[in-house]
Coordinates of C-alpha atoms and ligand atoms in Angstrom, one line a residue:
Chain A
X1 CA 35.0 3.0 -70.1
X2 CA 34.3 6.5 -69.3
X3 CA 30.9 5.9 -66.7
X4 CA 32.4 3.6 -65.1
X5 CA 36.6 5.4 -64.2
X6 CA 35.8 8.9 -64.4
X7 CA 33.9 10.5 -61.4
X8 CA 31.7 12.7 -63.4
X9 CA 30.9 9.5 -65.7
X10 CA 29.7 7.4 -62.5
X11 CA 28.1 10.7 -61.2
X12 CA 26.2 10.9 -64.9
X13 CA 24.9 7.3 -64.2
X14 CA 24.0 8.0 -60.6
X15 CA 21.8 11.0 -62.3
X16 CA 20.0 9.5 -64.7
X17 CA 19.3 6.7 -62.7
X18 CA 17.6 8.7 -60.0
X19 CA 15.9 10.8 -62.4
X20 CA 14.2 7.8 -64.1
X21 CA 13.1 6.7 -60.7
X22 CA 11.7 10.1 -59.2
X23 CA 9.8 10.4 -63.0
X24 CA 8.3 6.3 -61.8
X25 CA 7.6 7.7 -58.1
X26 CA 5.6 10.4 -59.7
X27 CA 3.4 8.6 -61.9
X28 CA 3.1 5.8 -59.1
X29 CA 2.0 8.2 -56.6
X30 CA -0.4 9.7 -58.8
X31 CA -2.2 6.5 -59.5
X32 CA -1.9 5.2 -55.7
X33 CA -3.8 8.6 -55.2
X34 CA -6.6 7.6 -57.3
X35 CA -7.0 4.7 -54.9
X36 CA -8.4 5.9 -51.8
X37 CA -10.9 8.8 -53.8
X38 CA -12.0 5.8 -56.5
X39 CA -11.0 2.4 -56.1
X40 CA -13.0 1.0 -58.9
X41 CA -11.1 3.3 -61.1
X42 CA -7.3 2.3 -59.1
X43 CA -8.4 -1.4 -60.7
X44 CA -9.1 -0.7 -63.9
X45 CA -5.5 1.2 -63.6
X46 CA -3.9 -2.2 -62.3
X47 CA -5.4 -4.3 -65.0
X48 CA -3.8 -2.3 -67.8
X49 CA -1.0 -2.6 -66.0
X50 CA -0.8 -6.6 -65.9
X51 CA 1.0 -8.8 -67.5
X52 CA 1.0 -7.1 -71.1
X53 CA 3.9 -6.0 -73.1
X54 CA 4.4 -2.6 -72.1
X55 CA 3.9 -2.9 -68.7
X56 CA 6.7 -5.8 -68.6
X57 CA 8.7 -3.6 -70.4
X58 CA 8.8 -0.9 -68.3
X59 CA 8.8 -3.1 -65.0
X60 CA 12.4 -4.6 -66.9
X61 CA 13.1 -1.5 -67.6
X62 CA 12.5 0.0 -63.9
X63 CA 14.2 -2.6 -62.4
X64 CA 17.4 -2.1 -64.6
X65 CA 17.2 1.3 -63.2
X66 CA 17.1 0.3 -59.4
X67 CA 19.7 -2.3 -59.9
X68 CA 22.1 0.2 -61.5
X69 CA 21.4 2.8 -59.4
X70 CA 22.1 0.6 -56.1
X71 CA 25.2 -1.2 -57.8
X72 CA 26.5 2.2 -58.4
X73 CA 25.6 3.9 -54.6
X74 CA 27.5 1.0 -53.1
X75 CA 30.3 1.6 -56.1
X76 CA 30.9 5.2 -55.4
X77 CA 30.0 4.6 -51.8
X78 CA 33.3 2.6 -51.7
X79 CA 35.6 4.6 -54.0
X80 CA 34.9 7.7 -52.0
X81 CA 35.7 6.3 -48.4
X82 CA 39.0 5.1 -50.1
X83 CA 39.4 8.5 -51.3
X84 CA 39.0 9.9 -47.4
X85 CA 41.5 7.6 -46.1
X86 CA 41.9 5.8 -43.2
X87 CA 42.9 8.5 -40.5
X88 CA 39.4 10.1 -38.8
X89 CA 39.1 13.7 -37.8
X90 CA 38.8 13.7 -33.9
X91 CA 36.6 17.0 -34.0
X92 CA 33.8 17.3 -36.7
X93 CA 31.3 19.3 -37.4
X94 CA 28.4 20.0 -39.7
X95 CA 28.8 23.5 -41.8
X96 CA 25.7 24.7 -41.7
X97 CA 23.7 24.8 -45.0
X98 CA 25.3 21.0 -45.5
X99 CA 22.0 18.7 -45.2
X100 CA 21.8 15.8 -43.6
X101 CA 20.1 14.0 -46.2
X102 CA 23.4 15.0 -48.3
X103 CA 25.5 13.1 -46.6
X104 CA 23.5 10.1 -45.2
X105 CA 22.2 8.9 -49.0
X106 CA 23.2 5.4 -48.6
X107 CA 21.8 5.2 -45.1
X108 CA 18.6 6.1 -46.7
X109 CA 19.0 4.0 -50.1
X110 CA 19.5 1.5 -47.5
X111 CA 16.4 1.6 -45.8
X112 CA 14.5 2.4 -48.8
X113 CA 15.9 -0.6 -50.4
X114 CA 14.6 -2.9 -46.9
X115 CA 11.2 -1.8 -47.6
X116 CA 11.0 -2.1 -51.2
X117 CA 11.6 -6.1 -50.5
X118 CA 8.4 -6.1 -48.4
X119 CA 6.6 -4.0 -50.9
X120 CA 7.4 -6.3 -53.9
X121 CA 6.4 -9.2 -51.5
X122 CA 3.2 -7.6 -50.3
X123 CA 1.8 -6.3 -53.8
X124 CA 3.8 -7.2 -56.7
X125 CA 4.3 -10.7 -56.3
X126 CA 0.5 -10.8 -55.5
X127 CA -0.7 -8.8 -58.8
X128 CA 1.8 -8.8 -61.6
X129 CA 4.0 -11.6 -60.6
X130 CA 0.8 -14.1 -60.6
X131 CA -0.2 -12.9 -63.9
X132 CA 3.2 -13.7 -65.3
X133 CA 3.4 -17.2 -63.7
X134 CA 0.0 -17.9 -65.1
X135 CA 0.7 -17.1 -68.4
X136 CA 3.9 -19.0 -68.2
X137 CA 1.6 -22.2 -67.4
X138 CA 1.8 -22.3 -63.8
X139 CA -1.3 -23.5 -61.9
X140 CA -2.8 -20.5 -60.4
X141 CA -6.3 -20.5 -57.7
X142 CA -8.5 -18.5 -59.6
X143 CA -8.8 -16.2 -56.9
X144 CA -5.2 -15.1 -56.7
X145 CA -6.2 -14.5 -60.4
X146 CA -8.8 -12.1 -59.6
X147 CA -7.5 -10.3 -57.3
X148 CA -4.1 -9.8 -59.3
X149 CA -5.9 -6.9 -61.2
X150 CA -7.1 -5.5 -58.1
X151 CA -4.5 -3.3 -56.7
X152 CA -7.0 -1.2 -54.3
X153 CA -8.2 -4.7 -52.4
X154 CA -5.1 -5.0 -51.8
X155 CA -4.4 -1.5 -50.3
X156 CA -7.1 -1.6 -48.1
X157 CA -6.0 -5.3 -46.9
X158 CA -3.2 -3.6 -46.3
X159 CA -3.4 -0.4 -44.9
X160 CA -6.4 -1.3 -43.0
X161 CA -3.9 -2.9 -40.5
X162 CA -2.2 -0.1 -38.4
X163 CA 1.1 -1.7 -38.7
X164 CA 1.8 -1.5 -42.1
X165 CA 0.5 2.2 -42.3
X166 CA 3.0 2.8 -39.8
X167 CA 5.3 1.1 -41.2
X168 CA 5.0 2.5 -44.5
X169 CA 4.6 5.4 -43.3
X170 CA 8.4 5.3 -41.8
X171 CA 9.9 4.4 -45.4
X172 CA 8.2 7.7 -46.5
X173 CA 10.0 9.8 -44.5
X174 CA 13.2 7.8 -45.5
X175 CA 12.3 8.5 -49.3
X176 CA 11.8 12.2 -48.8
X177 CA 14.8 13.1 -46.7
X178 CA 16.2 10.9 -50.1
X179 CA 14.7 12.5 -52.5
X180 CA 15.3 16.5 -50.9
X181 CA 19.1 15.8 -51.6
X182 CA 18.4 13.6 -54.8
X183 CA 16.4 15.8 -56.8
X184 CA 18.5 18.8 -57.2
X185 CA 21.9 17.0 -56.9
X186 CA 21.0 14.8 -59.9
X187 CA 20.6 18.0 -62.0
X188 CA 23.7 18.9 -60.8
X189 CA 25.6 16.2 -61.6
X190 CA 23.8 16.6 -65.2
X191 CA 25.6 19.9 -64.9
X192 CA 22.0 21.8 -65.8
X193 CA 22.5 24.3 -62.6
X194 CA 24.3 27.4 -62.7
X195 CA 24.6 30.5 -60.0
X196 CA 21.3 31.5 -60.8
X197 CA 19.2 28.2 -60.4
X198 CA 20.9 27.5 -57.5
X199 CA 18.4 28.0 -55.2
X200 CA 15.7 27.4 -57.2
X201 CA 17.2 24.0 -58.0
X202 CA 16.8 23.4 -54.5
X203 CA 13.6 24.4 -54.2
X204 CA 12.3 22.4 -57.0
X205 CA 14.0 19.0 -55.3
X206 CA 11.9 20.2 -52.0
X207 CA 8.4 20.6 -53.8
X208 CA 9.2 17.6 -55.8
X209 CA 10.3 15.4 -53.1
X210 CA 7.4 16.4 -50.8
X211 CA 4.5 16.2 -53.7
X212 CA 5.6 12.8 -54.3
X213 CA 5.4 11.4 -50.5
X214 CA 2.5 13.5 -49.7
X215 CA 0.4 11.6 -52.6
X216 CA 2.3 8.4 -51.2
X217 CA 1.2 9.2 -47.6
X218 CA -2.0 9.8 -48.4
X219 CA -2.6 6.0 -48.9
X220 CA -1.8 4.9 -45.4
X221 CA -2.8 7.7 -43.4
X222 CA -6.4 7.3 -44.8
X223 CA -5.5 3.8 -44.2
X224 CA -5.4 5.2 -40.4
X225 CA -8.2 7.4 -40.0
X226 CA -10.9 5.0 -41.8
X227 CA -11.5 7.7 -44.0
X228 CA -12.5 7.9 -48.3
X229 CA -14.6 5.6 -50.3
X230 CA -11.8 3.2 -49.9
X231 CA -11.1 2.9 -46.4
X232 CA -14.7 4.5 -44.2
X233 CA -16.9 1.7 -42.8
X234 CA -19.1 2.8 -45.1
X235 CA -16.8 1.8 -48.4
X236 CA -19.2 0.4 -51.1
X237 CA -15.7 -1.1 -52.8
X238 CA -16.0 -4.8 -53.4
X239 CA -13.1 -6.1 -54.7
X240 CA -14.7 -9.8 -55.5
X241 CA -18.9 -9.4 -56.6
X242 CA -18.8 -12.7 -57.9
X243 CA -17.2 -14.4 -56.0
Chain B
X1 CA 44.1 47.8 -24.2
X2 CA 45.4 44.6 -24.5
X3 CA 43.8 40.9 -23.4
X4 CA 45.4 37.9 -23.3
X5 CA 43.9 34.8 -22.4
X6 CA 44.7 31.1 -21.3
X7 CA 44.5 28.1 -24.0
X8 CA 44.8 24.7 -23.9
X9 CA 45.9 23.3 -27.1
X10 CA 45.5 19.7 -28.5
X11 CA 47.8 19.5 -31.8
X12 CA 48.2 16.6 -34.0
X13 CA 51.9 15.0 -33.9
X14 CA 53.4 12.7 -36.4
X15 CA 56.9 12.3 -36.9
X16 CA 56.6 11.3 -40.9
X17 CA 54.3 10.1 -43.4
X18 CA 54.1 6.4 -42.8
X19 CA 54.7 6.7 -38.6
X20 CA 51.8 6.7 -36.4
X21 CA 50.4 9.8 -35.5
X22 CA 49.1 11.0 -32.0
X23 CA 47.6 13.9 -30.4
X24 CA 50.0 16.1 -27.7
X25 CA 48.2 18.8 -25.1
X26 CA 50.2 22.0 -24.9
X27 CA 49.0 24.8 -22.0
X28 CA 49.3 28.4 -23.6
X29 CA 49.4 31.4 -21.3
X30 CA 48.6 35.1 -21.8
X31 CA 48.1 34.9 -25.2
X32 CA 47.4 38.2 -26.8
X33 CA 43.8 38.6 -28.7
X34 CA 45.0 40.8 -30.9
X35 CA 47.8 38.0 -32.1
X36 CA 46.9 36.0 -35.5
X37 CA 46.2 32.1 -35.5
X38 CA 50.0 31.7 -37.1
X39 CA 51.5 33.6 -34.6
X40 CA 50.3 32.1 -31.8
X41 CA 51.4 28.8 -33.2
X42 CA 54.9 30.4 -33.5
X43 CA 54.6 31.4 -29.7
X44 CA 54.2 27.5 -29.1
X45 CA 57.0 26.8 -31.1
X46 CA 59.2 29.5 -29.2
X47 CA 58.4 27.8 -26.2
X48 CA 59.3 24.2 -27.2
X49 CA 62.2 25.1 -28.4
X50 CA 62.9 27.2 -25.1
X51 CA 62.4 23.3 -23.7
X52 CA 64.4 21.8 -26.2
X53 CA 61.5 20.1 -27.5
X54 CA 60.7 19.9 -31.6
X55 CA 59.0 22.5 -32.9
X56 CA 55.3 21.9 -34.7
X57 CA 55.6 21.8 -38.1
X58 CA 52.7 23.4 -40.3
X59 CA 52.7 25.2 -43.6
X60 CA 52.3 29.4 -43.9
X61 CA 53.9 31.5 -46.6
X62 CA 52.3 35.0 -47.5
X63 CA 50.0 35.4 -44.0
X64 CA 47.1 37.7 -45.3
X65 CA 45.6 35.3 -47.2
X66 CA 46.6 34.7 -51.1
X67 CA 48.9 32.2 -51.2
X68 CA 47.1 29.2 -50.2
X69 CA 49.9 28.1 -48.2
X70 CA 48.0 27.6 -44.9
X71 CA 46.0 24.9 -43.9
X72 CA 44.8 23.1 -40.4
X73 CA 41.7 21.7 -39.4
X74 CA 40.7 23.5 -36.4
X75 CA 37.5 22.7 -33.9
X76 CA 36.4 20.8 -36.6
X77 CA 36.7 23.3 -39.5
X78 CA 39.4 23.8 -41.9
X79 CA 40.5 27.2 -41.7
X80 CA 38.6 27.8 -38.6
X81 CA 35.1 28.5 -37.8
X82 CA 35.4 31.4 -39.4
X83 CA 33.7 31.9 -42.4
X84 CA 35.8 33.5 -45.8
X85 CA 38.9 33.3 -43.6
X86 CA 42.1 31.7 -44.2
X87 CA 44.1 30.6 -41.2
X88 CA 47.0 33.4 -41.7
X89 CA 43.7 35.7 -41.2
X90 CA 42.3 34.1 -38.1
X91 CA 42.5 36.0 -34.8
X92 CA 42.8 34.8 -31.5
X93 CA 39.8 37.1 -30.2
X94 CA 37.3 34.7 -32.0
X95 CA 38.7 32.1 -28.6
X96 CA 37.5 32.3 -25.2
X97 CA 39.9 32.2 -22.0
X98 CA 40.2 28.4 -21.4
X99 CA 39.1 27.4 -24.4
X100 CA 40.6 24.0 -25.8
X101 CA 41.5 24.0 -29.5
X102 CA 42.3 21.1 -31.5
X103 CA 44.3 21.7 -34.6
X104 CA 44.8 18.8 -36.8
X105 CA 46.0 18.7 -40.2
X106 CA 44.1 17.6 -43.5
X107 CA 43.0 14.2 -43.6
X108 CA 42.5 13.1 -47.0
X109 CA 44.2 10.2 -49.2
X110 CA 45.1 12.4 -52.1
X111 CA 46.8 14.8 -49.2
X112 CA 49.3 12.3 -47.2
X113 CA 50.9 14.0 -44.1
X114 CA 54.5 14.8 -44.3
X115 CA 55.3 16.1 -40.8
X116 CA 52.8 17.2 -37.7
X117 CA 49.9 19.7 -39.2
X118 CA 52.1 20.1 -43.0
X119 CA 50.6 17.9 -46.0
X120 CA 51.9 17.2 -49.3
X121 CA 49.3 19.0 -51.5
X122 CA 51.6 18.4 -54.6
X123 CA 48.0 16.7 -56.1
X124 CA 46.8 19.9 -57.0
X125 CA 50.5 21.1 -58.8
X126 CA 49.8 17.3 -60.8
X127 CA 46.3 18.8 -61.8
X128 CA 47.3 22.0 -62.9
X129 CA 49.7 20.6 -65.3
X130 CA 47.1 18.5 -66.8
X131 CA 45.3 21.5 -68.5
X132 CA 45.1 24.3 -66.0
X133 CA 46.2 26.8 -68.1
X134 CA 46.0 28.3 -71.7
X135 CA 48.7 27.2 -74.2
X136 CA 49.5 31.3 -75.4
X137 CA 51.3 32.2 -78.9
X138 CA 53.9 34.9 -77.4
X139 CA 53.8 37.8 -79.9
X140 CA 52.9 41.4 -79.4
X141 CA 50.8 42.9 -76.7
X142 CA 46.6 42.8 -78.2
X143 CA 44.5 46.1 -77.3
X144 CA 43.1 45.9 -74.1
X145 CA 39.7 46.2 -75.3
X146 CA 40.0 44.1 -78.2
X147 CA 38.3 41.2 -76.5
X148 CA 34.9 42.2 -75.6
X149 CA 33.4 40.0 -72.8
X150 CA 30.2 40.1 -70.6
X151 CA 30.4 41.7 -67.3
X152 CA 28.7 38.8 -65.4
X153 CA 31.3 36.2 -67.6
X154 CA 34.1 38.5 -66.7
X155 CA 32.3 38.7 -63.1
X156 CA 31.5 34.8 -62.8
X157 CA 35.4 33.8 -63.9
X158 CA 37.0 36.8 -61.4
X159 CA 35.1 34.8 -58.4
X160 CA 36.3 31.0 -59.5
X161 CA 40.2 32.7 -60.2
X162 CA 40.0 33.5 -56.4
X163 CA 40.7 30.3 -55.6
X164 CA 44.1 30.2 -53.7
X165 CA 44.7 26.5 -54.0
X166 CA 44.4 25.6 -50.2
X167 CA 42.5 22.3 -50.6
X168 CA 40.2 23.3 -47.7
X169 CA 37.6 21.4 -50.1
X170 CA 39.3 18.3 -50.2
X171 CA 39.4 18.2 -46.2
X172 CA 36.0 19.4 -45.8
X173 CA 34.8 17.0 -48.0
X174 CA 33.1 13.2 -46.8
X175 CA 34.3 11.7 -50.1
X176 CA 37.7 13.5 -50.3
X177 CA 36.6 14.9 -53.2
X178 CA 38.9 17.9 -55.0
X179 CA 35.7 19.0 -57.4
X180 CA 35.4 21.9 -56.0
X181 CA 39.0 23.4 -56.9
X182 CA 39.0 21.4 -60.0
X183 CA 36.0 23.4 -61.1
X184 CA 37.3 26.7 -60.0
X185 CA 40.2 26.4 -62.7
X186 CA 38.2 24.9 -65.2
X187 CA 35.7 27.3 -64.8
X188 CA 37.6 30.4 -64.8
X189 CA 39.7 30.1 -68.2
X190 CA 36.2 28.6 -69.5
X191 CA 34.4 31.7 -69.0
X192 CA 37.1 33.8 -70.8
X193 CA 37.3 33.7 -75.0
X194 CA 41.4 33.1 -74.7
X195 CA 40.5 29.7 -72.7
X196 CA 37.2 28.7 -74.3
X197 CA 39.7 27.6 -77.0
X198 CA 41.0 24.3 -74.9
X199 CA 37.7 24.5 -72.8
X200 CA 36.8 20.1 -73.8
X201 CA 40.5 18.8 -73.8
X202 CA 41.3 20.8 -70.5
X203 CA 38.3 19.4 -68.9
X204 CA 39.0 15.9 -69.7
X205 CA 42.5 16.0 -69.2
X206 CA 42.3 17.8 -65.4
X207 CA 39.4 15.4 -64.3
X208 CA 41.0 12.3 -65.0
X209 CA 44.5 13.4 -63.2
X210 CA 41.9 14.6 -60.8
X211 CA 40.8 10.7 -60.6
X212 CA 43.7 9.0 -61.3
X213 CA 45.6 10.8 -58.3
X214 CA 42.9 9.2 -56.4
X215 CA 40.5 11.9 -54.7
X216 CA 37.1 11.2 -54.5
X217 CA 33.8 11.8 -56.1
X218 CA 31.4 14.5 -55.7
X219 CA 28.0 13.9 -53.8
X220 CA 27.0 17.4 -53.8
X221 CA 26.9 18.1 -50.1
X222 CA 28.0 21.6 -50.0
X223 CA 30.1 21.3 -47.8
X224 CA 33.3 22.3 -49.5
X225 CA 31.6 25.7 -50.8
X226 CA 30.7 26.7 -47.2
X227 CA 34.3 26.0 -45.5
X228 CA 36.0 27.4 -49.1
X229 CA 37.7 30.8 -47.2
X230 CA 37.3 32.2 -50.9
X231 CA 33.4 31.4 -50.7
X232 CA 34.1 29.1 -54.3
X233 CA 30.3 28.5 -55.6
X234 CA 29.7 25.0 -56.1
X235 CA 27.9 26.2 -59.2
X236 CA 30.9 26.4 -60.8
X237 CA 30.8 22.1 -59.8
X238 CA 28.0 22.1 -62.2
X239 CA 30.1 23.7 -65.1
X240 CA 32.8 21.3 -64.5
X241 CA 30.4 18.9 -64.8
X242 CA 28.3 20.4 -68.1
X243 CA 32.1 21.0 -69.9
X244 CA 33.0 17.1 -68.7
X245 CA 29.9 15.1 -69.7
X246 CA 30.0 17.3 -73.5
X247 CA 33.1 17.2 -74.1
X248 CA 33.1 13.0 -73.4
X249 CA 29.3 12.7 -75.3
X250 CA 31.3 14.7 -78.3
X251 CA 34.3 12.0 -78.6
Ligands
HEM1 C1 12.9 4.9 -54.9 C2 13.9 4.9 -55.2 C3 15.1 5.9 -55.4 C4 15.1 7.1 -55.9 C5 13.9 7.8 -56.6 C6 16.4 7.6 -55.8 C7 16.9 8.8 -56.4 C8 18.1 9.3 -56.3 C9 18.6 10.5 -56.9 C10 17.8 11.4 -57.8 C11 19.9 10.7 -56.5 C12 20.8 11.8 -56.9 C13 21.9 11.3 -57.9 C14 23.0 12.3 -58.0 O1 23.5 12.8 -57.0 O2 23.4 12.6 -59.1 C15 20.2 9.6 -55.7 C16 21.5 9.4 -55.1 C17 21.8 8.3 -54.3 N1 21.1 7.2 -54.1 FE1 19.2 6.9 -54.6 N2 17.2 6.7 -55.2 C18 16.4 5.6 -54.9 C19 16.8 4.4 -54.3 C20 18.1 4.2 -53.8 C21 18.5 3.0 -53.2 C22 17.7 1.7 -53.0 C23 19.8 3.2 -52.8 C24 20.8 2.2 -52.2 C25 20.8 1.2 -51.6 C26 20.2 4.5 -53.2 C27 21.4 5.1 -52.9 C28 21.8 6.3 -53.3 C29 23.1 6.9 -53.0 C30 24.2 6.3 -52.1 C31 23.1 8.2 -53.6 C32 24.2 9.2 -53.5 C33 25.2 9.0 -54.6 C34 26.4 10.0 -54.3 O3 27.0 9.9 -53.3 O4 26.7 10.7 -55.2 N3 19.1 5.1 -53.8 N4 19.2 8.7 -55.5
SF4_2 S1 38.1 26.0 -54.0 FE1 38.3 27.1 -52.0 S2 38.8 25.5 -50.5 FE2 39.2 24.6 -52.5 S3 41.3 25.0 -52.9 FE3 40.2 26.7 -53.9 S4 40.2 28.3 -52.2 FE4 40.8 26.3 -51.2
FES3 S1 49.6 31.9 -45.5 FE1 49.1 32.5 -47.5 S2 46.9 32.2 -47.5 FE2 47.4 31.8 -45.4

């Protein structure tokens, strides 16, 4: 099977992979965004995407995405240190104009990966995941009910503690040194660069890569400062009125 | 007027392919600046053999740059620091007095060492044979002219024919990867009418010798383009890639 012997096969899957998770990253950061300007608006984004059909879908569908993607980095990751060899150059050197980023993707994936486990734990398991088990008949407080379709309580529990803003924080910069290489090289694995768009292809992967982790960022370094509707001391967000 | 200067060289020593390798420190003196890369190595090798010692083995052939036949991984660079510069083309003026240089040669899976600094690079013969090349009706001589083609495709397949074959890409490369010179060929007859033709078959047929003779795949680091001493774009990579992944999608 060709994506899986041929280089430029595995290179195709590696592509669309990524792509499909930079086009989530976007459209994640977007509505994390919306979070710390108007959290009552952040909740009505979480409850429609609960436990209904096409959000499952598309949370399958994501996580097909990341398990292919990271089966394949470790895949490749192997073939092409078999392809080096065993013998090491004593003297090496960066050429300049070769990123870092480019040659440290696994690294990153790596630590990305190591923070996605605590993210999962930390919001998904508390929102979606409780819907799911609920609706599959499992006895559920009716807090942890309520509060599963209220993503921005549980950014500002959260991010209100320093630690985690930090910490998140650090797996942002991880993600955009990622992303600066993963961008442009996944359209050039898809072949769709050429001598002119080189640079601009590069570019692009820049302005996308930092959009995205500057929306991210946002979330936790309001988290810091106290500041927005969300986080100030003055926050009129509730995440419980009845309760 | 002439300099010379003093050198201390650390050069890589292995008596055959599946013998352990190790590094030997030879002391040059007076060494003329104005003396290529090549012919300084031939100075060591007049003087070992003035000592009865074996001679370093390493591959030359034309010397100013077109054959390919060079190689070496020097300071960390194949072909050099230098940038566009084959080995036969480097001069000693770009070294200090007392410098120490360590020459080693490729290190690469798909390019096993044979003897000292000299690799077998017969990989990129296997490749060629593959597809790298147009399958021609002989028969009379056309017009010159009777062909139009586009300046910039004329242009574009001109700079991936420079390629001289060296497999500086390979040893540049983290993943051992021989895209970079796999592309060039492809790329050059692919620009021209006479090898659009066999553009999908040869594509297929070069990659997967290109795989099967185990080099490595491409990450996109750049780093072959910048240490290619014929400045290959790595655009051309994404050609290889375009003519590749259509060609397969068509089948
Ligand atoms: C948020 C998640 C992620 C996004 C958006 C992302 C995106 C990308 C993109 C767009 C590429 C370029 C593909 C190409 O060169 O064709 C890439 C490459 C890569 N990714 Fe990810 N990635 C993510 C997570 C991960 C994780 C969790 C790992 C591993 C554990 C990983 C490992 C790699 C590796 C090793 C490469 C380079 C492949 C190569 O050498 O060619 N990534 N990624
Ligand atoms: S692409 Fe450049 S480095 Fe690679 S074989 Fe051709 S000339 Fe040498
Ligand atoms: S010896 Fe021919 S290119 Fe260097």
């Amino acid at each position: 099977m060709w994506l899986i012997d041929s280089s430029i096969g595995r290179k195709l899957i590696m592509g669309i992979t990524g792509v499909m998770l930079v086009v989530f990253l976007l459209f994640h950061s977007i509505m994390n965004f919306v979070a710390i300007i108007n959290p009552e608006a952040y909740d009505a984004i979480s409850a429609f995407l609960g436990a209904n059909w096409y959000a499952l879908i598309a949370t399958m569908g994501l996580g097909l995405g990341f398990i292919v993607h990271i089966v394949y980095a470790f895949y490749l990751t192997v073939r092409n240190r078999i392809a080096r060899g065993n013998d090491r150059y004593a003297v090496t050197s960066t050429p300049e104009g070769v990123s870092w980023a480019s040659q440290n993707m696994l690294v990153l994936g790596i630590i990305i990966l190591g923070f996605l486990a605590l993210h999962l734990y930390q919001f998904w398991s508390k929102m979606q995941l409780v819907e799911v088990l609920h609706m599959a008949g499992v006895h559920t407080p009716e807090e942890d009910l309520l509060l599963a379709t209220k993503g921005a309580h549980w950014v500002k529990h959260y991010f209100s503690q320093p630690v985690y803003a930090v910490l998140y924080i650090v797996w942002l910069v991880a993600l955009w040194y990622h992303l600066t290489h993963g961008v442009w090289s996944s359209l050039q694995s898809l072949g769709l660069n050429n001598k002119t768009w080189y640079p601009r292809v590069k570019k692009i992967s820049n302005v996308v890569a930092t959009i995205i982790v500057l929306l991210f960022i946002a979330v936790p370094v309001f988290g810091l400062l106290e500041a927005g509707p969300l986080f100030s001391a003055t926050s009129t967000y509730h995440s419980l009125p009845t309760l | 007027m002439e300099k010379t200067i003093n050198i201390t060289l650390k050069v890589w020593r292995q008596a055959g392919p599946n013998v352990k390798g190790k590094f030997e420190t030879y002391k040059l003196d007076k060494v003329s600046t104005d003396s290529s890369f090549l012919e300084m190595m031939d100075i060591l090798n007049e003087k070992l053999l003035s000592e009865r010692k074996e001679p370093v083995v390493f591959d030359h052939d034309c010397r100013e740059g077109i054959c390919g036949m060079c190689s070496l991984y020097i300071n960390g660079h194949p072909h050099g620091v230098d940038a566009n510069t084959t080995t036969c083309q480097l001069h000693m003026r770009r070294f200090k007095d007392g410098d120490t240089i360590t020459i080693e040669p490729w290190r690469s899976a798909g390019f096993p060492v044979i003897k000292d600094l000299m690799v077998d690079r017969s990989a990129f013969d296997k490749i060629i044979q593959a597809g790298g090349y147009v399958s021609v009706n002989t028969g009379g001589i056309p017009d010159a002219n009777a062909i139009p083609i586009p300046k910039e495709d004329a242009d574009e397949a001109m700079d991936a024919a420079s390629c001289i074959g060296c497999g500086a890409c390979v040893a540049a490369c983290k993943n051992g990867s021989a895209m970079l010179f796999v592309a060039a060929k492809v790329s050059q007859l692919a620009l021209l009418p006479q090898g659009r033709v066999e553009g999908a078959r040869r594509a297929k047929a070069m990659v997967s010798k290109m795989d099967e003779l185990g080099f490595g795949n491409c990450s996109n680091t750049g780093a072959c383009e910048v240490e290619c001493p014929k400045s290959v774009s790595i655009s051309h990579i994404a050609r290889l890639n375009r003519e590749f992944l259509s060609a397969k999608i068509k089948d």
